[in-house]
Amino acid sequence: MRKLLLSAMLVTATFIAKSQSIHGEQITESGAIPATELESKLATKEEMHAKVTGVVESVCKAAGCWMKVKTTDGKTMRVTFKDYGFFVPKDIAGKTVVFEGIAKVKTTSIAMLKHYAEDGGKSKEEIAKITEPEKAIGFVATGVIVK
């Protein structure tokens, strides 16, 4: 019975270890705040260091060079990766992630929004509808855990 229990624990530990991946710098989940709380924590600051957890809404289809994470009220936050030093898998939409780095309120130009839309696989019609810059929270991550 004891051997059976030890075997089950080993299989479970192996499954858990394989069910997540780390990209960029080695980080831990400890101290991560929900993405839904980031906006209120950043309210009076221009930028801040943070560790955040949330659900991926979409990923760059070209290379995994950015991801959008769900925040509040149907909004998303674009997460890019420091110095394009690493990317995430392109098939992680719907998965939970933990990421650490710098959050800041920024304005994204029309040209960059169109570039992101193209990378995200949007149609020419959807891209043509982008006519104004966007002010939103952006995040530059130094490390990401995909669960």
Short mmCIF file of C-alpha atoms in Angstrom, two decimals:
data_model
loop_
_atom_site.label_atom_id
_atom_site.label_comp_id
_atom_site.label_asym_id
_atom_site.label_seq_id
_atom_site.Cartn_x
_atom_site.Cartn_y
_atom_site.Cartn_z
CA MET A 1 0.00 0.00 0.00
CA ARG A 2 2.82 2.36 0.88
CA LYS A 3 4.54 1.75 -2.48
CA LEU A 4 1.27 2.44 -4.29
CA LEU A 5 0.84 5.74 -2.45
CA LEU A 6 4.44 6.79 -3.20
CA SER A 7 3.99 5.90 -6.87
CA ALA A 8 0.78 7.95 -7.07
CA MET A 9 2.53 10.94 -5.47
CA LEU A 10 5.43 10.68 -7.92
CA VAL A 11 3.08 10.56 -10.92
CA THR A 12 1.15 13.56 -9.59
CA ALA A 13 4.35 15.56 -8.98
CA THR A 14 5.61 14.73 -12.47
CA PHE A 15 2.28 15.80 -14.01
CA ILE A 16 2.27 19.10 -12.09
CA ALA A 17 5.87 19.86 -13.08
CA LYS A 18 5.11 19.19 -16.75
CA SER A 19 1.84 21.14 -16.70
CA GLN A 20 3.58 24.50 -16.37
CA SER A 21 6.41 26.19 -18.20
CA ILE A 22 8.64 29.14 -17.36
CA HIS A 23 9.73 31.72 -19.94
CA GLY A 24 12.29 34.47 -19.41
CA GLU A 25 13.68 34.91 -15.91
CA GLN A 26 12.94 32.30 -13.26
CA ILE A 27 10.05 33.62 -11.14
CA THR A 28 7.69 32.16 -8.55
CA GLU A 29 3.97 32.55 -7.99
CA SER A 30 4.48 33.92 -4.47
CA GLY A 31 3.00 37.37 -3.92
CA ALA A 32 1.20 37.64 -7.28
CA ILE A 33 -1.86 39.89 -7.35
CA PRO A 34 -4.87 39.22 -9.57
CA ALA A 35 -4.85 41.15 -12.88
CA THR A 36 -8.24 42.55 -11.84
CA GLU A 37 -6.51 44.47 -8.99
CA LEU A 38 -3.61 45.95 -10.96
CA GLU A 39 -5.45 49.05 -12.18
CA SER A 40 -6.39 50.13 -8.64
CA LYS A 41 -2.84 49.47 -7.36
CA LEU A 42 -1.41 51.59 -10.22
CA ALA A 43 -4.04 54.36 -9.85
CA THR A 44 -1.76 57.10 -8.51
CA LYS A 45 1.51 55.92 -10.04
CA GLU A 46 2.96 56.30 -13.51
CA GLU A 47 4.58 52.87 -13.27
CA MET A 48 5.27 50.16 -10.73
CA HIS A 49 6.99 46.80 -10.32
CA ALA A 50 4.43 44.02 -9.92
CA LYS A 51 3.84 40.29 -10.03
CA VAL A 52 0.45 39.51 -11.54
CA THR A 53 -1.69 36.46 -12.26
CA GLY A 54 -4.49 36.26 -14.79
CA VAL A 55 -6.04 34.41 -17.72
CA VAL A 56 -4.66 34.82 -21.25
CA GLU A 57 -7.24 36.21 -23.68
CA SER A 58 -5.05 36.07 -26.81
CA VAL A 59 -1.44 35.68 -27.98
CA CYS A 60 0.60 37.00 -30.90
CA LYS A 61 0.03 34.46 -33.67
CA ALA A 62 3.28 35.40 -35.43
CA ALA A 63 5.75 34.44 -32.70
CA GLY A 64 4.22 34.58 -29.21
CA CYS A 65 5.85 38.00 -28.76
CA TRP A 66 2.95 39.42 -26.69
CA MET A 67 -0.15 38.23 -24.87
CA LYS A 68 -3.32 39.92 -23.71
CA VAL A 69 -4.46 39.13 -20.17
CA LYS A 70 -8.03 39.66 -18.97
CA THR A 71 -8.41 42.46 -16.41
CA THR A 72 -11.74 44.01 -15.40
CA ASP A 73 -15.06 44.61 -17.12
CA GLY A 74 -14.09 42.77 -20.31
CA LYS A 75 -10.86 44.76 -20.70
CA THR A 76 -7.46 43.29 -21.42
CA MET A 77 -3.87 44.32 -20.75
CA ARG A 78 -1.12 43.77 -23.32
CA VAL A 79 1.94 42.06 -21.88
CA THR A 80 5.19 42.26 -23.85
CA PHE A 81 8.52 40.74 -22.93
CA LYS A 82 11.62 42.68 -21.88
CA ASP A 83 13.91 43.41 -24.83
CA TYR A 84 12.04 40.72 -26.83
CA GLY A 85 14.36 38.38 -24.95
CA PHE A 86 11.81 35.57 -24.83
CA PHE A 87 8.38 34.63 -26.13
CA VAL A 88 5.49 32.48 -24.89
CA PRO A 89 3.80 29.57 -26.66
CA LYS A 90 1.21 30.67 -29.23
CA ASP A 91 -1.44 28.24 -27.93
CA ILE A 92 -1.93 29.49 -24.37
CA ALA A 93 -5.21 31.42 -24.78
CA GLY A 94 -7.45 30.47 -21.86
CA LYS A 95 -4.55 29.42 -19.62
CA THR A 96 -3.58 31.03 -16.34
CA VAL A 97 -0.25 32.84 -16.22
CA VAL A 98 1.89 34.55 -13.60
CA PHE A 99 4.20 37.31 -14.82
CA GLU A 100 6.56 39.77 -13.19
CA GLY A 101 7.91 43.09 -14.41
CA ILE A 102 6.89 46.72 -14.85
CA ALA A 103 3.31 47.95 -15.27
CA LYS A 104 2.70 51.42 -16.63
CA VAL A 105 -0.04 53.50 -18.15
CA LYS A 106 0.89 54.22 -21.75
CA THR A 107 -0.55 55.39 -25.04
CA THR A 108 -0.21 53.01 -27.98
CA SER A 109 -0.08 54.61 -31.44
CA ILE A 110 -2.48 53.73 -34.25
CA ALA A 111 0.39 52.20 -36.24
CA MET A 112 1.39 49.93 -33.34
CA LEU A 113 -2.23 48.95 -32.66
CA LYS A 114 -2.58 47.94 -36.32
CA HIS A 115 0.67 45.96 -36.10
CA TYR A 116 -0.61 44.14 -32.99
CA ALA A 117 -3.94 43.45 -34.71
CA GLU A 118 -2.13 41.97 -37.71
CA ASP A 119 0.04 39.80 -35.43
CA GLY A 120 -3.13 38.71 -33.65
CA GLY A 121 -4.65 37.42 -36.88
CA LYS A 122 -7.30 40.14 -37.27
CA SER A 123 -8.91 40.67 -40.67
CA LYS A 124 -8.09 43.67 -42.90
CA GLU A 125 -11.57 45.04 -42.12
CA GLU A 126 -10.95 44.86 -38.35
CA ILE A 127 -7.53 46.49 -38.75
CA ALA A 128 -9.02 49.31 -40.86
CA LYS A 129 -11.38 50.17 -37.96
CA ILE A 130 -8.42 51.16 -35.77
CA THR A 131 -8.44 54.95 -36.02
CA GLU A 132 -7.43 56.25 -32.58
CA PRO A 133 -4.51 55.68 -30.21
CA GLU A 134 -5.26 53.68 -27.06
CA LYS A 135 -4.43 54.69 -23.50
CA ALA A 136 -4.21 51.63 -21.28
CA ILE A 137 -2.09 49.74 -18.81
CA GLY A 138 0.80 47.97 -20.49
CA PHE A 139 3.13 45.48 -18.90
CA VAL A 140 6.73 44.57 -19.74
CA ALA A 141 7.43 41.17 -18.20
CA THR A 142 10.83 39.80 -17.24
CA GLY A 143 9.46 36.31 -16.57
CA VAL A 144 6.28 34.32 -17.16
CA ILE A 145 4.91 31.09 -15.72
CA VAL A 146 2.30 29.38 -17.92
CA LYS A 147 0.14 27.00 -15.90
#
